[in-house]
Amino acid sequence: TFTAWCNSHLRKAGTQIENIEEDFRDGLKLMLLLEVISGERLAKPERGKMRVHKISNVNKALDFIASKGVKLVSIGAEEIVDGNVKMTLGMIWTIILRFAIQDISVEETSAKEGLLLWCQRKTAPYKNVNIQNFHISWKDGLGFCALIHRHRPELIDYGKLRKDDPLTNLNTAFDVAEKYLDIPKMLDAEDIVGTARPDEKAIMTYVSSFYHAFSGAQKAETAANRICKVLAVNQENEQLMEDYEKLASDLLEWIRRTIPWLENRAPENTMQAMQQKLEDFRDYRRLHKPPKVQEKCQLEINFNTLQTKLRLSNRPAFMPSEGKMVSDINNAWGGLEQAEKGYEEWLLNEIRRLERLDHLAEKFRQKASIHESWTDGKEAMLQQKDYETATLSEIKALLKKHEAFESDLAAHQDRVEQIAAIAQELNELDYYDSPSVNARCQKICDQWDNLGALTQKRREALERTEKLLETIDQLYLEYAKRAAPFNNWMEGAMEDLQDTFIVHTIEEIQGLTTAHEQFKATLPDADKERQAILGIHNEVSKIVQTYHVNMAGTNPYTTITPLEINGKWEHVRQLVPRRDQALMEEHARQQQNERLRKQFGAQANVIGPWIQTKMEEIGRISIEMHGTLEDQLNHLRQYEKSIVNYKPKIDQLEGDHQLIQEALIFDNKHTNYTMEHIRVGWEQLLTTIARTINEVENQILTRDAKGISQEQMNEFRASFNHFDRDHSGTLGPEEFKACLISLGYDIGNDAQGEAEFARIMSIVDPNRLGVVTFQAFIDFMSRETADTDTADQVMASFKILAGDKNYITVDELRRELPPDQAEYCIARMAPYNGRDAVPGALDYMSFSTALYGESDL
């Protein structure tokens, strides 16, 4: 075996040996063998035949072997010159180990282990082959055949080989290797089959020849692995980009659909319809928006993670499609929240307006009904011609009665003006039933004008007749004059006692209660007036009875009878306790509203500061340094869990807020926090903790990808925090320069130092914001020493697969790469247009450059 191995190399120098111990004794062929296998020139040999010349030549060979780091134990030039077989074979094995086996390295193993691992990987797909050593694993010959078939399948029909025919297998492998692979027969098939344990050194020597014969294929495999790794990174990044684009599109589409709904200000005619709109808005805030808040936060996290991965793989930054930048999402989101705010304000204002409209409409109907009831029959009365046939006393009575009517008419002027004012306010507030209100108001005003004209006409007729009439019943006149205003006062009192009211605070209901108490205090005086009026009527009756005056039993000056006065007075007395009850109920409702205000205020005054405190604590955690990044990540996740567990308190506050809105409470003096403040603060808190966790995850990703130790990371963080004076999480240019100097960077104040610092700032602050984040600081500290793939490395790998050509073919890509990655390259590589191009040639150089440049790959 050793003889054949030596001859396989000496053949290149045009010589051979027959017997190792004899042919190497003079040292000349030994020196020639070392020159061939090392590619280096040895010292000039001695050509003399004397023993001293031979020893000198052998010593030169042994010195050269020792210069390659090989320890020669107990091997001397004298033993080689004297033909010591054991020493000579030991020396040859040492040469084989050093120059044929030692440089073999597979997956960080070397020498014997590396060669064995190479054999195992290459023969793994073959049945009946199990390489575990360099002796009995090779006895059946299938291992040698498998190595040849794996690299040159056209040389051996492996499917026809049988495990029970080792001689045929071995001889087939040895013959094919010698004929087609230029590997001499170093082994004897019969010796291997007939030996219980074949010689390990002989098989290692022979197998190493296969390794070196197929080293070109090994280089191709290494190149293919590098290309696969780079393509896998690009494919993963492309998927992340597609995911970002889809999520951004979906979120923007949802915002685009939602904003018109929030900007729709079409008012409803009824309170119930507007309250349904408010309930729909609450459902949107509680159910529909929170998932979109999470999607927006996740979108930002995915964007940051993608950019970090692109930086770590030496790829250009991801630029989303037009209109889908994170800033575009934030701008659209800001427009959504602005629309939300305006929509909720509009809803509440509309509810207030409708509440006011309902109150005014009811008040209009009450006053209009009272007025219409009063005017009923008045036009007919004013148009009577009774004065034409009346006696003098009757005429005077008619005149006095008319004066009383005018007094009553004047007293009703205020009510007509109130009705017109209410109708005008309903019009200004855009009341949905304004046409019917306007028609009724116009009818009342027209009738009122007509009553005025008729009153004036009748008065003129009576005054013309008055000159003919002299007597009048003073008592009836006094009765009429006092009864009319008192009757009007009672009607006004009844109207006021039945008047509806709307209040929003305890102070307002207390004001109404005070006014009501003041009214009740006037009742005794009113009762005295009533008794006085009734006394006048009793006096008339007494005169009639005493003097037998024929008054026909009625008062000619007024239609107000004592019975009517007593009836209205009794009605007033009944309305007073009803008014008391209504005021008490409203007072209780306002007290309940005040309790709701205090309950909401007490919770909001706790939750608001809690959210602010948590925001500040997250800010401190993000810049403090306690334990490893994993410890910080676990701490933040536990912190996030505690924040999420606080959500029931937010939901409870939402419930109290709903009760407040349902009770139509619009102001709360017990807190400066609104539900909107709490919602925005809560959403910002969730987003901030998620972003902070993502920053630590990206730091871990950077640390692991760049090979940064925890101690280095702690040193970087400590230096960064030391110069972050205001704890803002960023460094200004001067702070950053001081930090770099503290870490050993030589940045002077001269022109060269300023230029170097400007270069560094362009890396850590590409957008020229004037600040350096911790993530950018970590990227800078690790990127210049990181071992990353480059376009030149990928280009060199493709050149190996292409057999040193400037182009590569489709067949070569499909043969050397896995199917999915081969098709990935074929779909994206441009045609090669060089002078040496062949049909179907592809340009792997521009493809490799595009992987690391501005490209759509």
PDB file of N, CA, C and O in Angstrom, residues 336-360:
ATOM      1  N   LEU A 336     -57.703  58.677  12.155  1.00  0.00           N
ATOM      2  CA  LEU A 336     -58.793  57.879  12.728  1.00  0.00           C
ATOM      3  C   LEU A 336     -59.144  58.375  14.126  1.00  0.00           C
ATOM      4  O   LEU A 336     -60.335  58.560  14.457  1.00  0.00           O
ATOM      5  N   GLU A 337     -58.140  58.596  14.964  1.00  0.00           N
ATOM      6  CA  GLU A 337     -58.417  59.024  16.341  1.00  0.00           C
ATOM      7  C   GLU A 337     -59.009  60.437  16.368  1.00  0.00           C
ATOM      8  O   GLU A 337     -59.847  60.742  17.221  1.00  0.00           O
ATOM      9  N   GLN A 338     -58.584  61.296  15.424  1.00  0.00           N
ATOM     10  CA  GLN A 338     -59.177  62.629  15.345  1.00  0.00           C
ATOM     11  C   GLN A 338     -60.657  62.532  14.978  1.00  0.00           C
ATOM     12  O   GLN A 338     -61.502  63.239  15.540  1.00  0.00           O
ATOM     13  N   ALA A 339     -60.955  61.628  14.030  1.00  0.00           N
ATOM     14  CA  ALA A 339     -62.361  61.421  13.645  1.00  0.00           C
ATOM     15  C   ALA A 339     -63.162  60.854  14.811  1.00  0.00           C
ATOM     16  O   ALA A 339     -64.324  61.219  15.026  1.00  0.00           O
ATOM     17  N   GLU A 340     -62.540  59.943  15.574  1.00  0.00           N
ATOM     18  CA  GLU A 340     -63.200  59.380  16.759  1.00  0.00           C
ATOM     19  C   GLU A 340     -63.589  60.488  17.736  1.00  0.00           C
ATOM     20  O   GLU A 340     -64.729  60.539  18.216  1.00  0.00           O
ATOM     21  N   LYS A 341     -62.622  61.341  18.030  1.00  0.00           N
ATOM     22  CA  LYS A 341     -62.871  62.406  19.002  1.00  0.00           C
ATOM     23  C   LYS A 341     -64.014  63.301  18.540  1.00  0.00           C
ATOM     24  O   LYS A 341     -64.933  63.621  19.295  1.00  0.00           O
ATOM     25  N   GLY A 342     -63.955  63.720  17.247  1.00  0.00           N
ATOM     26  CA  GLY A 342     -65.010  64.582  16.730  1.00  0.00           C
ATOM     27  C   GLY A 342     -66.360  63.895  16.712  1.00  0.00           C
ATOM     28  O   GLY A 342     -67.397  64.514  16.994  1.00  0.00           O
ATOM     29  N   TYR A 343     -66.361  62.573  16.418  1.00  0.00           N
ATOM     30  CA  TYR A 343     -67.627  61.840  16.351  1.00  0.00           C
ATOM     31  C   TYR A 343     -68.271  61.739  17.726  1.00  0.00           C
ATOM     32  O   TYR A 343     -69.481  61.956  17.879  1.00  0.00           O
ATOM     33  N   GLU A 344     -67.471  61.427  18.757  1.00  0.00           N
ATOM     34  CA  GLU A 344     -68.042  61.296  20.099  1.00  0.00           C
ATOM     35  C   GLU A 344     -68.556  62.645  20.602  1.00  0.00           C
ATOM     36  O   GLU A 344     -69.645  62.728  21.187  1.00  0.00           O
ATOM     37  N   GLU A 345     -67.793  63.720  20.343  1.00  0.00           N
ATOM     38  CA  GLU A 345     -68.254  65.052  20.744  1.00  0.00           C
ATOM     39  C   GLU A 345     -69.569  65.404  20.040  1.00  0.00           C
ATOM     40  O   GLU A 345     -70.499  65.961  20.647  1.00  0.00           O
ATOM     41  N   TRP A 346     -69.642  65.057  18.736  1.00  0.00           N
ATOM     42  CA  TRP A 346     -70.867  65.343  17.994  1.00  0.00           C
ATOM     43  C   TRP A 346     -72.044  64.548  18.550  1.00  0.00           C
ATOM     44  O   TRP A 346     -73.152  65.072  18.697  1.00  0.00           O
ATOM     45  N   LEU A 347     -71.804  63.262  18.875  1.00  0.00           N
ATOM     46  CA  LEU A 347     -72.886  62.440  19.432  1.00  0.00           C
ATOM     47  C   LEU A 347     -73.444  63.052  20.714  1.00  0.00           C
ATOM     48  O   LEU A 347     -74.671  63.185  20.885  1.00  0.00           O
ATOM     49  N   LEU A 348     -72.541  63.436  21.619  1.00  0.00           N
ATOM     50  CA  LEU A 348     -72.994  63.982  22.904  1.00  0.00           C
ATOM     51  C   LEU A 348     -73.712  65.314  22.698  1.00  0.00           C
ATOM     52  O   LEU A 348     -74.734  65.585  23.355  1.00  0.00           O
ATOM     53  N   ASN A 349     -73.185  66.143  21.789  1.00  0.00           N
ATOM     54  CA  ASN A 349     -73.858  67.422  21.521  1.00  0.00           C
ATOM     55  C   ASN A 349     -75.236  67.201  20.910  1.00  0.00           C
ATOM     56  O   ASN A 349     -76.201  67.910  21.236  1.00  0.00           O
ATOM     57  N   GLU A 350     -75.362  66.199  20.021  1.00  0.00           N
ATOM     58  CA  GLU A 350     -76.651  65.898  19.419  1.00  0.00           C
ATOM     59  C   GLU A 350     -77.645  65.395  20.463  1.00  0.00           C
ATOM     60  O   GLU A 350     -78.829  65.737  20.436  1.00  0.00           O
ATOM     61  N   ILE A 351     -77.148  64.574  21.405  1.00  0.00           N
ATOM     62  CA  ILE A 351     -78.039  64.075  22.457  1.00  0.00           C
ATOM     63  C   ILE A 351     -78.517  65.232  23.324  1.00  0.00           C
ATOM     64  O   ILE A 351     -79.703  65.307  23.696  1.00  0.00           O
ATOM     65  N   ARG A 352     -77.563  66.155  23.654  1.00  0.00           N
ATOM     66  CA  ARG A 352     -77.983  67.336  24.414  1.00  0.00           C
ATOM     67  C   ARG A 352     -79.035  68.144  23.628  1.00  0.00           C
ATOM     68  O   ARG A 352     -80.035  68.605  24.185  1.00  0.00           O
ATOM     69  N   ARG A 353     -78.776  68.299  22.309  1.00  0.00           N
ATOM     70  CA  ARG A 353     -79.705  69.078  21.490  1.00  0.00           C
ATOM     71  C   ARG A 353     -81.091  68.418  21.447  1.00  0.00           C
ATOM     72  O   ARG A 353     -82.123  69.092  21.610  1.00  0.00           O
ATOM     73  N   LEU A 354     -81.121  67.086  21.248  1.00  0.00           N
ATOM     74  CA  LEU A 354     -82.408  66.391  21.174  1.00  0.00           C
ATOM     75  C   LEU A 354     -83.135  66.433  22.513  1.00  0.00           C
ATOM     76  O   LEU A 354     -84.368  66.536  22.563  1.00  0.00           O
ATOM     77  N   GLU A 355     -82.346  66.329  23.599  1.00  0.00           N
ATOM     78  CA  GLU A 355     -82.975  66.418  24.926  1.00  0.00           C
ATOM     79  C   GLU A 355     -83.621  67.793  25.112  1.00  0.00           C
ATOM     80  O   GLU A 355     -84.762  67.907  25.572  1.00  0.00           O
ATOM     81  N   ARG A 356     -82.857  68.825  24.706  1.00  0.00           N
ATOM     82  CA  ARG A 356     -83.396  70.186  24.789  1.00  0.00           C
ATOM     83  C   ARG A 356     -84.617  70.351  23.883  1.00  0.00           C
ATOM     84  O   ARG A 356     -85.630  70.958  24.265  1.00  0.00           O
ATOM     85  N   LEU A 357     -84.569  69.770  22.672  1.00  0.00           N
ATOM     86  CA  LEU A 357     -85.683  69.866  21.736  1.00  0.00           C
ATOM     87  C   LEU A 357     -86.934  69.186  22.275  1.00  0.00           C
ATOM     88  O   LEU A 357     -88.049  69.711  22.179  1.00  0.00           O
ATOM     89  N   ASP A 358     -86.767  67.986  22.855  1.00  0.00           N
ATOM     90  CA  ASP A 358     -87.922  67.273  23.419  1.00  0.00           C
ATOM     91  C   ASP A 358     -88.576  68.100  24.518  1.00  0.00           C
ATOM     92  O   ASP A 358     -89.807  68.181  24.630  1.00  0.00           O
ATOM     93  N   HIS A 359     -87.713  68.701  25.352  1.00  0.00           N
ATOM     94  CA  HIS A 359     -88.234  69.522  26.450  1.00  0.00           C
ATOM     95  C   HIS A 359     -88.991  70.737  25.900  1.00  0.00           C
ATOM     96  O   HIS A 359     -90.118  71.042  26.331  1.00  0.00           O
ATOM     97  N   LEU A 360     -88.360  71.425  24.908  1.00  0.00           N
ATOM     98  CA  LEU A 360     -89.003  72.617  24.352  1.00  0.00           C
ATOM     99  C   LEU A 360     -90.296  72.266  23.622  1.00  0.00           C
ATOM    100  O   LEU A 360     -91.296  72.994  23.701  1.00  0.00           O
TER     101      LEU A 360
END
